[in-house]
Amino acid sequence: MNICVVGTGYVGLVTGAVFADLGNEVLCVDNQPDKIAALQAGRMPIYEPGLEEMVARNVADGRLRFTTDLAAAVKRSHIVFITVATPAGSDGQTDLTAVEQVARGIGQAMERHTVIVNKSTVPVGTGEFVRDVIERHQAKPVPFDVVSNPEFLREGSAIEDTLRPDRIVIGAANQQVAMTLLELYAPLERPMIITDVPSAEMIKYASNAFLAAKISFVNAIANICEQAGADVGQVTKGMGLDARIGPAFLQAGLGFGGSCFPKDTESLVHTAAVLGYDFRLLKAVVVVNRERVALFVGTIRKTLDPLDDKILAVLGLAFKPNTDDIREAKSIEVIERLLALGARIRAYDPVAVANAKKVLPPTVIYCDSPYEAAAGADGLVLVTEWNEFKFLNLERVRGLMRRPVVFDGRNAWEPERMRRLGFEYYSIGRKPVSPA
Ligand code: NAD
């Protein structure tokens, strides 16, 4: 099938590569000429495990190509996926500028029946909005359908998630158009659910909001554990064994970040308000999340007081492991708060340094290894739980530090082990420990 994917970011590039891998002819479009030039030259604009190989294979086989020419791409495609960014606007409202631009371009270029698929995360009602924009900009009245097909991939395992999603949601106005998408996804042999368009749009927000609620709930429990002398790790283990609850998304930490949960929760609060419902439950989820970093930095401050000129090694800048994405990463807020308190920062991340440099203050020093970051530090702050940090040579780290204090924002290490290794160790929702 001839497919066009508009917006070549984390979702669009992975979607395009996977559809090409399934044997379709895919044209990926972006309005950033640099990005397209890089992709045409075989350079990936993002880090995602397995992506480079999959893109290279399909480019070599002639099934995957890149262009900035939206009109030409629309004219040769049966299905056009919209996968552009939908960032937060004011008051949590979703900014649909890019979606609108693309819809306009599709309308102007369309010459025959086309299925337009909203894969970007968009508020309920956007399917109708896209239909309206296309209709108003059509050069000639060509029939078309607008489908909602929300994406659930996770950065860091995007290829795997796209090949083996838990479910594929297809929101369509009629069976016939739903069949087009069913056929496209059939080779994946995964569960598919067909709904109307607004329900599909809601499934995405309801899912993200629910997962965010799980995270904030556990973090609130962690706050109580800290006061009560309980261990949140043991508590969540006990909770997670209940089949009705399950162990996923029960890790206490610095809260949710990234390009999806923060904006999607606020967007749903906003949508609810517009529709006349005050979503107090979800508002509380957002508030609990916002408090996480302040509490964590409070512990660092109290322990090392004063922070003036103290050197802190920060491990992990990406918003989560296995990605270079630092959008809404907790590292940014942690580092900015620590700098404001006078600390000096030596940071390390396996892949996110280039992106971090674009947003963090120039005073941050970037290191080539966790050991280089720890050398001479008055404290080590773990922000992102990359696997390589879990397997650090902690004895070596302790030997390098000026003062062996560790602040673990993700509960990556065991308190008892840290105590035996000679660290003063602070984590989330667990008792602090001092060296044996
Ligand atoms: P992204 O910022 O990585 O990529 C978006 C791409 O769209 C960029 O390359 C940008 O240059 C391009 N673009 C913007 N305006 C354009 C236009 N007018 N014409 C052509 N290209 C344009 O974003 P992303 O992370 O891939 O997210 C895309 C959508 O998918 C968002 O709605 C997001 O909420 C949703 N989503 C993201 C994830 C994720 O983990 N990143 C997961 C599920 C859903």
CSV table of C-alpha atoms and ligand atoms in Angstrom, one decimal:
chain,number,residue,atom,x,y,z
A,1,MET,CA,0.0,0.0,0.0
A,2,ASN,CA,1.2,3.6,-0.7
A,3,ILE,CA,1.5,5.3,2.7
A,4,CYS,CA,2.5,8.8,3.6
A,5,VAL,CA,3.5,9.7,7.2
A,6,VAL,CA,3.6,13.4,8.0
A,7,GLY,CA,5.9,14.4,10.9
A,8,THR,CA,9.2,12.4,11.1
A,9,GLY,CA,9.7,12.5,14.9
A,10,TYR,CA,9.7,9.6,17.5
A,11,VAL,CA,6.3,8.4,16.4
A,12,GLY,CA,6.4,9.2,12.6
A,13,LEU,CA,9.8,7.8,11.9
A,14,VAL,CA,9.2,4.6,13.8
A,15,THR,CA,5.7,4.2,12.2
A,16,GLY,CA,7.1,4.8,8.8
A,17,ALA,CA,10.0,2.4,9.2
A,18,VAL,CA,7.7,-0.4,10.6
A,19,PHE,CA,5.1,0.0,7.8
A,20,ALA,CA,7.9,-0.1,5.2
A,21,ASP,CA,9.3,-3.2,7.0
A,22,LEU,CA,5.8,-4.8,6.5
A,23,GLY,CA,6.2,-4.3,2.8
A,24,ASN,CA,4.4,-1.0,2.2
A,25,GLU,CA,5.8,1.9,0.1
A,26,VAL,CA,6.3,4.7,2.6
A,27,LEU,CA,7.1,8.3,2.1
A,28,CYS,CA,7.9,10.2,5.3
A,29,VAL,CA,7.4,13.9,5.2
A,30,ASP,CA,8.7,16.7,7.5
A,31,ASN,CA,8.8,20.4,7.2
A,32,GLN,CA,12.3,20.6,8.7
A,33,PRO,CA,14.6,20.4,5.6
A,34,ASP,CA,17.7,19.6,7.9
A,35,LYS,CA,15.9,16.6,9.3
A,36,ILE,CA,15.0,15.3,5.9
A,37,ALA,CA,18.5,15.9,4.5
A,38,ALA,CA,20.0,14.0,7.5
A,39,LEU,CA,17.6,11.1,7.0
A,40,GLN,CA,18.3,11.0,3.3
A,41,ALA,CA,22.0,10.8,4.2
A,42,GLY,CA,21.3,7.9,6.6
A,43,ARG,CA,21.7,9.9,9.8
A,44,MET,CA,19.0,9.4,12.5
A,45,PRO,CA,17.6,12.6,14.1
A,46,ILE,CA,16.7,10.6,17.3
A,47,TYR,CA,18.2,7.8,19.3
A,48,GLU,CA,15.9,4.7,19.4
A,49,PRO,CA,17.2,1.2,19.8
A,50,GLY,CA,17.0,-0.8,16.5
A,51,LEU,CA,15.7,2.2,14.4
A,52,GLU,CA,18.8,3.0,12.4
A,53,GLU,CA,19.1,-0.6,11.2
A,54,MET,CA,15.4,-0.8,10.2
A,55,VAL,CA,15.5,2.5,8.4
A,56,ALA,CA,18.7,1.6,6.5
A,57,ARG,CA,17.3,-1.8,5.5
A,58,ASN,CA,14.1,-0.3,4.1
A,59,VAL,CA,15.8,2.6,2.4
A,60,ALA,CA,18.1,0.2,0.7
A,61,ASP,CA,15.2,-1.9,-0.5
A,62,GLY,CA,13.5,1.2,-1.9
A,63,ARG,CA,10.4,1.0,0.3
A,64,LEU,CA,11.1,4.0,2.6
A,65,ARG,CA,11.9,7.5,1.4
A,66,PHE,CA,12.0,11.0,2.9
A,67,THR,CA,10.8,14.3,1.6
A,68,THR,CA,9.7,17.8,2.5
A,69,ASP,CA,7.1,17.9,-0.3
A,70,LEU,CA,3.8,17.2,1.4
A,71,ALA,CA,1.7,17.8,-1.7
A,72,ALA,CA,3.5,15.3,-3.8
A,73,ALA,CA,3.5,12.7,-1.0
A,74,VAL,CA,-0.3,13.1,-0.5
A,75,LYS,CA,-1.1,12.8,-4.2
A,76,ARG,CA,0.5,9.3,-4.4
A,77,SER,CA,-0.8,7.9,-1.1
A,78,HIS,CA,-3.9,6.0,-0.2
A,79,ILE,CA,-3.4,6.6,3.5
A,80,VAL,CA,-1.9,9.7,5.1
A,81,PHE,CA,-0.8,9.5,8.8
A,82,ILE,CA,-0.6,12.7,10.8
A,83,THR,CA,2.2,12.2,13.4
A,84,VAL,CA,3.2,15.8,14.1
A,85,ALA,CA,3.8,17.2,17.5
A,86,THR,CA,0.8,18.4,19.6
A,87,PRO,CA,2.5,20.4,22.4
A,88,ALA,CA,0.8,22.0,25.4
A,89,GLY,CA,-0.5,25.5,24.6
A,90,SER,CA,-1.8,27.9,27.3
A,91,ASP,CA,-3.9,26.6,30.2
A,92,GLY,CA,-3.0,23.0,29.3
A,93,GLN,CA,-4.9,23.3,26.0
A,94,THR,CA,-3.4,21.2,23.2
A,95,ASP,CA,-1.7,23.3,20.5
A,96,LEU,CA,-3.1,22.0,17.2
A,97,THR,CA,-1.2,24.4,15.0
A,98,ALA,CA,0.9,21.7,13.3
A,99,VAL,CA,-2.1,19.4,12.8
A,100,GLU,CA,-4.1,22.2,11.3
A,101,GLN,CA,-1.2,23.1,8.9
A,102,VAL,CA,-0.9,19.5,7.7
A,103,ALA,CA,-4.7,19.1,7.3
A,104,ARG,CA,-4.7,22.3,5.2
A,105,GLY,CA,-1.9,20.9,3.0
A,106,ILE,CA,-3.6,17.6,2.6
A,107,GLY,CA,-6.9,19.3,1.6
A,108,GLN,CA,-5.0,21.4,-1.0
A,109,ALA,CA,-3.2,18.4,-2.5
A,110,MET,CA,-5.7,15.6,-2.4
A,111,GLU,CA,-6.8,14.4,-5.9
A,112,ARG,CA,-8.6,11.1,-5.1
A,113,HIS,CA,-10.2,9.3,-2.2
A,114,THR,CA,-7.7,9.3,0.8
A,115,VAL,CA,-7.9,8.0,4.3
A,116,ILE,CA,-6.4,10.5,6.7
A,117,VAL,CA,-5.3,9.0,10.0
A,118,ASN,CA,-4.7,11.0,13.2
A,119,LYS,CA,-2.0,9.3,15.0
A,120,SER,CA,-0.9,12.4,16.9
A,121,THR,CA,-2.4,12.6,20.4
A,122,VAL,CA,-5.2,15.0,19.9
A,123,PRO,CA,-8.2,16.0,22.1
A,124,VAL,CA,-11.6,14.5,21.6
A,125,GLY,CA,-13.3,16.3,18.7
A,126,THR,CA,-10.1,16.8,16.7
A,127,GLY,CA,-11.2,14.3,14.1
A,128,GLU,CA,-14.1,16.6,13.2
A,129,PHE,CA,-11.8,19.6,13.3
A,130,VAL,CA,-9.4,17.9,10.8
A,131,ARG,CA,-12.4,17.0,8.5
A,132,ASP,CA,-13.5,20.6,8.6
A,133,VAL,CA,-10.1,22.0,7.8
A,134,ILE,CA,-9.6,19.6,4.9
A,135,GLU,CA,-13.0,20.3,3.4
A,136,ARG,CA,-12.5,24.1,3.6
A,137,HIS,CA,-9.1,23.8,1.7
A,138,GLN,CA,-9.9,21.3,-0.9
A,139,ALA,CA,-9.2,22.5,-4.5
A,140,LYS,CA,-11.9,20.1,-5.7
A,141,PRO,CA,-14.5,18.1,-3.7
A,142,VAL,CA,-12.8,14.7,-3.4
A,143,PRO,CA,-14.2,12.2,-0.9
A,144,PHE,CA,-12.1,11.4,2.1
A,145,ASP,CA,-12.3,9.8,5.6
A,146,VAL,CA,-10.7,10.8,8.8
A,147,VAL,CA,-9.7,8.0,11.2
A,148,SER,CA,-8.3,8.1,14.7
A,149,ASN,CA,-5.5,5.7,15.4
A,150,PRO,CA,-3.8,6.8,18.6
A,151,GLU,CA,-0.2,5.7,19.2
A,152,PHE,CA,0.9,4.0,22.5
A,153,LEU,CA,4.6,3.4,21.8
A,154,ARG,CA,7.1,4.2,24.5
A,155,GLU,CA,10.4,5.9,23.7
A,156,GLY,CA,13.2,3.5,24.3
A,157,SER,CA,11.2,0.5,23.1
A,158,ALA,CA,9.4,2.2,20.2
A,159,ILE,CA,10.2,-0.4,17.5
A,160,GLU,CA,9.2,-3.3,19.7
A,161,ASP,CA,6.0,-1.5,20.9
A,162,THR,CA,5.0,-0.8,17.3
A,163,LEU,CA,5.6,-4.3,16.1
A,164,ARG,CA,3.9,-5.8,19.2
A,165,PRO,CA,1.4,-3.3,20.6
A,166,ASP,CA,-0.9,-4.5,23.4
A,167,ARG,CA,-3.8,-3.3,21.2
A,168,ILE,CA,-4.4,-1.3,18.0
A,169,VAL,CA,-7.2,1.2,18.3
A,170,ILE,CA,-9.0,2.2,15.2
A,171,GLY,CA,-11.7,5.0,15.5
A,172,ALA,CA,-13.6,5.2,12.3
A,173,ALA,CA,-17.0,6.5,11.2
A,174,ASN,CA,-17.8,3.3,9.2
A,175,GLN,CA,-16.7,-0.3,8.8
A,176,GLN,CA,-15.4,0.1,5.3
A,177,VAL,CA,-12.8,2.7,6.3
A,178,ALA,CA,-11.9,0.7,9.4
A,179,MET,CA,-11.2,-2.2,7.1
A,180,THR,CA,-8.5,-0.3,5.3
A,181,LEU,CA,-6.6,0.1,8.6
A,182,LEU,CA,-7.4,-3.4,9.7
A,183,GLU,CA,-5.7,-4.7,6.5
A,184,LEU,CA,-2.7,-2.5,7.0
A,185,TYR,CA,-2.2,-3.7,10.6
A,186,ALA,CA,-3.2,-7.4,9.9
A,187,PRO,CA,0.4,-8.7,9.5
A,188,LEU,CA,1.2,-7.7,13.1
A,189,GLU,CA,-1.4,-10.2,14.4
A,190,ARG,CA,-2.2,-8.0,17.4
A,191,PRO,CA,-5.6,-7.4,19.1
A,192,MET,CA,-7.5,-4.6,17.4
A,193,ILE,CA,-10.5,-2.6,18.6
A,194,ILE,CA,-12.7,-0.6,16.3
A,195,THR,CA,-14.6,2.3,17.9
A,196,ASP,CA,-16.1,5.6,16.8
A,197,VAL,CA,-13.7,8.5,16.3
A,198,PRO,CA,-14.3,10.4,19.6
A,199,SER,CA,-14.0,7.2,21.7
A,200,ALA,CA,-10.6,6.3,20.1
A,201,GLU,CA,-9.4,9.9,20.9
A,202,MET,CA,-10.6,9.4,24.5
A,203,ILE,CA,-8.9,6.0,24.8
A,204,LYS,CA,-5.5,7.6,24.4
A,205,TYR,CA,-6.0,10.3,27.0
A,206,ALA,CA,-7.8,8.0,29.5
A,207,SER,CA,-5.0,5.5,29.2
A,208,ASN,CA,-2.2,8.1,29.8
A,209,ALA,CA,-4.1,9.8,32.6
A,210,PHE,CA,-4.7,6.5,34.3
A,211,LEU,CA,-1.0,5.6,34.1
A,212,ALA,CA,0.0,9.0,35.4
A,213,ALA,CA,-2.5,8.6,38.2
A,214,LYS,CA,-0.8,5.3,39.2
A,215,ILE,CA,2.6,7.1,39.3
A,216,SER,CA,1.3,10.0,41.4
A,217,PHE,CA,-0.5,7.6,43.7
A,218,VAL,CA,2.6,5.7,44.4
A,219,ASN,CA,4.6,8.8,44.9
A,220,ALA,CA,2.1,10.1,47.5
A,221,ILE,CA,2.3,6.7,49.2
A,222,ALA,CA,6.1,7.1,49.2
A,223,ASN,CA,5.7,10.5,51.0
A,224,ILE,CA,3.8,8.7,53.7
A,225,CYS,CA,6.3,5.8,53.9
A,226,GLU,CA,9.1,8.3,54.5
A,227,GLN,CA,7.3,9.8,57.5
A,228,ALA,CA,6.2,6.4,58.8
A,229,GLY,CA,9.5,4.5,58.4
A,230,ALA,CA,8.0,2.1,55.9
A,231,ASP,CA,9.7,1.0,52.7
A,232,VAL,CA,7.8,2.0,49.5
A,233,GLY,CA,9.6,-0.8,47.6
A,234,GLN,CA,8.2,-3.4,49.9
A,235,VAL,CA,4.8,-1.7,49.9
A,236,THR,CA,4.5,-1.6,46.0
A,237,LYS,CA,5.7,-5.2,45.8
A,238,GLY,CA,2.9,-6.2,48.1
A,239,MET,CA,0.4,-4.1,46.1
A,240,GLY,CA,1.6,-5.3,42.7
A,241,LEU,CA,1.1,-9.0,43.4
A,242,ASP,CA,-2.6,-8.2,43.5
A,243,ALA,CA,-3.8,-9.2,40.0
A,244,ARG,CA,-6.3,-6.3,40.1
A,245,ILE,CA,-3.5,-3.8,40.6
A,246,GLY,CA,-0.4,-5.3,38.8
A,247,PRO,CA,3.2,-4.3,39.2
A,248,ALA,CA,3.6,-1.9,36.3
A,249,PHE,CA,3.8,1.8,36.9
A,250,LEU,CA,4.2,1.4,40.7
A,251,GLN,CA,7.8,2.7,40.9
A,252,ALA,CA,8.2,5.6,43.3
A,253,GLY,CA,10.5,8.3,42.0
A,254,LEU,CA,10.8,11.8,40.7
A,255,GLY,CA,7.4,11.6,38.9
A,256,PHE,CA,6.4,11.5,35.3
A,257,GLY,CA,8.1,13.6,32.6
A,258,GLY,CA,8.7,13.3,28.9
A,259,SER,CA,6.8,14.7,26.0
A,260,CYS,CA,3.5,12.8,26.7
A,261,PHE,CA,2.2,12.4,30.3
A,262,PRO,CA,2.7,16.0,31.5
A,263,LYS,CA,0.9,17.5,28.5
A,264,ASP,CA,-1.7,14.8,28.1
A,265,THR,CA,-2.9,15.0,31.7
A,266,GLU,CA,-3.1,18.8,31.5
A,267,SER,CA,-4.9,18.6,28.2
A,268,LEU,CA,-7.5,16.2,29.6
A,269,VAL,CA,-8.1,18.5,32.6
A,270,HIS,CA,-8.6,21.3,30.1
A,271,THR,CA,-10.9,19.3,27.8
A,272,ALA,CA,-13.0,18.2,30.7
A,273,ALA,CA,-13.3,21.8,31.9
A,274,VAL,CA,-14.4,22.9,28.4
A,275,LEU,CA,-17.0,20.2,28.4
A,276,GLY,CA,-18.3,21.3,31.9
A,277,TYR,CA,-16.6,18.8,34.1
A,278,ASP,CA,-14.1,19.7,36.9
A,279,PHE,CA,-11.6,16.8,36.8
A,280,ARG,CA,-10.4,17.3,40.4
A,281,LEU,CA,-8.9,13.8,40.6
A,282,LEU,CA,-6.6,14.4,37.6
A,283,LYS,CA,-5.7,17.9,38.8
A,284,ALA,CA,-4.4,16.3,42.0
A,285,VAL,CA,-2.3,13.8,40.0
A,286,VAL,CA,-0.7,16.8,38.3
A,287,VAL,CA,-0.1,18.6,41.6
A,288,VAL,CA,1.5,15.6,43.2
A,289,ASN,CA,3.8,15.2,40.2
A,290,ARG,CA,4.8,18.9,40.3
A,291,GLU,CA,5.9,18.6,43.9
A,292,ARG,CA,8.4,15.7,43.3
A,293,VAL,CA,11.5,17.5,42.4
A,294,ALA,CA,11.1,20.2,45.0
A,295,LEU,CA,10.9,17.5,47.7
A,296,PHE,CA,14.0,15.7,46.3
A,297,VAL,CA,16.1,18.9,46.0
A,298,GLY,CA,14.9,19.8,49.6
A,299,THR,CA,16.5,16.6,50.8
A,300,ILE,CA,19.8,17.4,49.0
A,301,ARG,CA,19.8,20.9,50.3
A,302,LYS,CA,19.1,19.8,53.9
A,303,THR,CA,21.9,17.2,53.8
A,304,LEU,CA,24.6,19.3,52.2
A,305,ASP,CA,23.6,22.7,53.5
A,306,PRO,CA,24.9,25.1,52.3
A,307,LEU,CA,24.9,24.1,48.7
A,308,ASP,CA,27.1,27.0,47.7
A,309,ASP,CA,30.0,25.8,45.5
A,310,LYS,CA,29.2,22.1,46.4
A,311,ILE,CA,30.0,19.9,43.4
A,312,LEU,CA,27.1,17.5,42.5
A,313,ALA,CA,27.4,14.7,40.0
A,314,VAL,CA,24.2,14.2,38.2
A,315,LEU,CA,23.7,10.8,36.5
A,316,GLY,CA,21.0,10.7,33.8
A,317,LEU,CA,19.6,13.6,31.7
A,318,ALA,CA,17.1,11.8,29.4
A,319,PHE,CA,13.5,11.8,30.7
A,320,LYS,CA,13.8,8.1,31.0
A,321,PRO,CA,16.3,5.3,30.1
A,322,ASN,CA,17.0,4.3,26.5
A,323,THR,CA,16.1,7.6,24.9
A,324,ASP,CA,17.9,10.9,24.1
A,325,ASP,CA,14.6,12.8,24.6
A,326,ILE,CA,14.9,15.4,27.3
A,327,ARG,CA,11.5,17.1,26.8
A,328,GLU,CA,10.0,17.7,30.3
A,329,ALA,CA,12.9,15.6,31.8
A,330,LYS,CA,13.2,15.8,35.5
A,331,SER,CA,16.9,16.4,35.1
A,332,ILE,CA,16.2,19.9,33.8
A,333,GLU,CA,14.3,21.0,36.9
A,334,VAL,CA,16.6,19.2,39.3
A,335,ILE,CA,19.7,20.9,37.8
A,336,GLU,CA,18.1,24.3,37.5
A,337,ARG,CA,17.1,24.2,41.2
A,338,LEU,CA,20.5,23.0,42.3
A,339,LEU,CA,22.2,25.7,40.3
A,340,ALA,CA,19.9,28.3,41.8
A,341,LEU,CA,21.1,27.1,45.2
A,342,GLY,CA,24.7,27.7,44.3
A,343,ALA,CA,25.8,24.1,43.5
A,344,ARG,CA,28.1,23.2,40.6
A,345,ILE,CA,26.9,20.4,38.3
A,346,ARG,CA,28.9,17.7,36.6
A,347,ALA,CA,26.5,15.7,34.5
A,348,TYR,CA,26.6,12.5,32.6
A,349,ASP,CA,24.2,10.7,30.3
A,350,PRO,CA,24.9,7.9,27.8
A,351,VAL,CA,23.1,9.5,24.9
A,352,ALA,CA,21.2,12.7,25.9
A,353,VAL,CA,24.0,15.2,26.4
A,354,ALA,CA,23.7,16.8,22.9
A,355,ASN,CA,20.0,17.6,23.6
A,356,ALA,CA,20.6,18.6,27.2
A,357,LYS,CA,23.2,21.2,26.0
A,358,LYS,CA,20.5,23.0,24.0
A,359,VAL,CA,18.4,23.7,27.1
A,360,LEU,CA,20.5,23.6,30.3
A,361,PRO,CA,22.5,26.6,31.4
A,362,PRO,CA,26.1,26.8,30.0
A,363,THR,CA,27.6,26.4,33.5
A,364,VAL,CA,26.8,22.7,33.5
A,365,ILE,CA,29.9,20.6,32.9
A,366,TYR,CA,29.4,17.4,30.9
A,367,CYS,CA,31.4,14.3,31.6
A,368,ASP,CA,32.3,11.3,29.5
A,369,SER,CA,31.6,8.7,32.2
A,370,PRO,CA,29.8,8.4,35.5
A,371,TYR,CA,33.2,8.1,37.2
A,372,GLU,CA,34.4,11.3,35.7
A,373,ALA,CA,31.3,13.0,36.9
A,374,ALA,CA,31.7,11.6,40.4
A,375,ALA,CA,35.4,12.6,40.7
A,376,GLY,CA,35.7,15.2,43.6
A,377,ALA,CA,31.9,15.4,44.0
A,378,ASP,CA,30.2,16.3,47.3
A,379,GLY,CA,27.2,14.3,46.3
A,380,LEU,CA,25.9,12.0,43.6
A,381,VAL,CA,22.4,12.6,42.3
A,382,LEU,CA,20.7,9.8,40.2
A,383,VAL,CA,18.0,11.2,38.0
A,384,THR,CA,17.5,8.7,35.2
A,385,GLU,CA,17.8,4.9,36.0
A,386,TRP,CA,19.8,3.8,33.0
A,387,ASN,CA,20.8,0.2,33.3
A,388,GLU,CA,24.5,1.1,33.3
A,389,PHE,CA,24.0,3.0,36.5
A,390,LYS,CA,22.5,0.0,38.2
A,391,PHE,CA,25.7,-1.9,37.4
A,392,LEU,CA,28.2,0.9,38.3
A,393,ASN,CA,31.4,0.0,40.2
A,394,LEU,CA,30.1,1.7,43.3
A,395,GLU,CA,33.3,1.1,45.3
A,396,ARG,CA,35.2,3.0,42.6
A,397,VAL,CA,32.6,5.8,42.7
A,398,ARG,CA,33.0,6.1,46.5
A,399,GLY,CA,36.7,6.3,46.2
A,400,LEU,CA,36.5,9.1,43.7
A,401,MET,CA,34.0,11.3,45.6
A,402,ARG,CA,35.0,14.0,48.1
A,403,ARG,CA,32.0,13.1,50.3
A,404,PRO,CA,30.2,9.7,49.6
A,405,VAL,CA,26.6,10.9,49.7
A,406,VAL,CA,24.1,9.5,47.1
A,407,PHE,CA,20.7,10.9,46.4
A,408,ASP,CA,18.8,8.3,44.4
A,409,GLY,CA,15.7,9.7,42.7
A,410,ARG,CA,14.7,6.4,41.2
A,411,ASN,CA,15.5,3.8,43.9
A,412,ALA,CA,18.0,2.2,41.6
A,413,TRP,CA,20.2,0.8,44.4
A,414,GLU,CA,19.5,-1.2,47.6
A,415,PRO,CA,19.9,0.8,50.8
A,416,GLU,CA,21.6,-2.0,52.7
A,417,ARG,CA,24.1,-2.5,50.0
A,418,MET,CA,24.8,1.3,49.8
A,419,ARG,CA,25.3,1.3,53.6
A,420,ARG,CA,27.8,-1.6,53.4
A,421,LEU,CA,29.7,0.2,50.6
A,422,GLY,CA,30.2,3.2,52.9
A,423,PHE,CA,27.6,5.6,51.4
A,424,GLU,CA,25.3,8.0,53.1
A,425,TYR,CA,22.3,7.1,51.0
A,426,TYR,CA,18.9,8.9,50.4
A,427,SER,CA,16.2,7.5,48.2
A,428,ILE,CA,12.5,7.8,47.6
A,429,GLY,CA,10.0,6.5,50.2
A,430,ARG,CA,12.7,4.5,52.1
A,431,LYS,CA,14.7,5.2,55.2
A,432,PRO,CA,18.0,7.0,54.6
A,433,VAL,CA,21.1,5.0,55.6
A,434,SER,CA,24.5,6.0,56.9
A,435,PRO,CA,27.8,4.1,56.4
A,436,ALA,CA,28.3,0.9,58.5
B,1,NAD,P1,8.3,14.9,17.6
B,1,NAD,O1,8.4,16.3,18.0
B,1,NAD,O2,9.4,14.0,17.9
B,1,NAD,O3,8.0,14.9,16.0
B,1,NAD,C1,7.1,15.7,15.4
B,1,NAD,C2,7.6,16.0,14.0
B,1,NAD,O4,6.7,16.7,13.3
B,1,NAD,C3,8.9,16.8,13.9
B,1,NAD,O5,9.9,16.2,13.2
B,1,NAD,C4,8.4,18.1,13.3
B,1,NAD,O6,9.5,18.7,12.5
B,1,NAD,C5,7.3,17.6,12.4
B,1,NAD,N1,6.4,18.7,12.1
B,1,NAD,C6,5.8,19.6,12.8
B,1,NAD,N2,5.0,20.4,12.1
B,1,NAD,C7,5.0,19.9,10.9
B,1,NAD,C8,4.3,20.3,9.7
B,1,NAD,N3,3.5,21.3,9.6
B,1,NAD,N4,4.5,19.5,8.6
B,1,NAD,C9,5.4,18.5,8.6
B,1,NAD,N5,6.1,18.1,9.7
B,1,NAD,C10,5.9,18.8,10.8
B,1,NAD,O7,6.9,14.4,18.2
B,1,NAD,P2,6.6,12.9,18.6
B,1,NAD,O8,7.2,12.6,20.0
B,1,NAD,O9,6.9,12.0,17.5
B,1,NAD,O10,5.0,13.0,18.9
B,1,NAD,C11,4.1,13.1,17.8
B,1,NAD,C12,2.7,12.9,18.3
B,1,NAD,O11,2.6,11.6,18.8
B,1,NAD,C13,2.3,13.8,19.5
B,1,NAD,O12,1.0,14.1,19.4
B,1,NAD,C14,2.6,13.0,20.7
B,1,NAD,O13,1.8,13.3,21.8
B,1,NAD,C15,2.2,11.6,20.2
B,1,NAD,N6,2.8,10.5,20.8
B,1,NAD,C16,4.1,10.5,21.2
B,1,NAD,C17,4.7,9.5,21.8
B,1,NAD,C18,6.2,9.5,22.2
B,1,NAD,O14,6.6,8.7,23.0
B,1,NAD,N7,7.0,10.4,21.7
B,1,NAD,C19,4.0,8.3,22.1
B,1,NAD,C20,2.6,8.3,21.7
B,1,NAD,C21,2.1,9.4,21.1
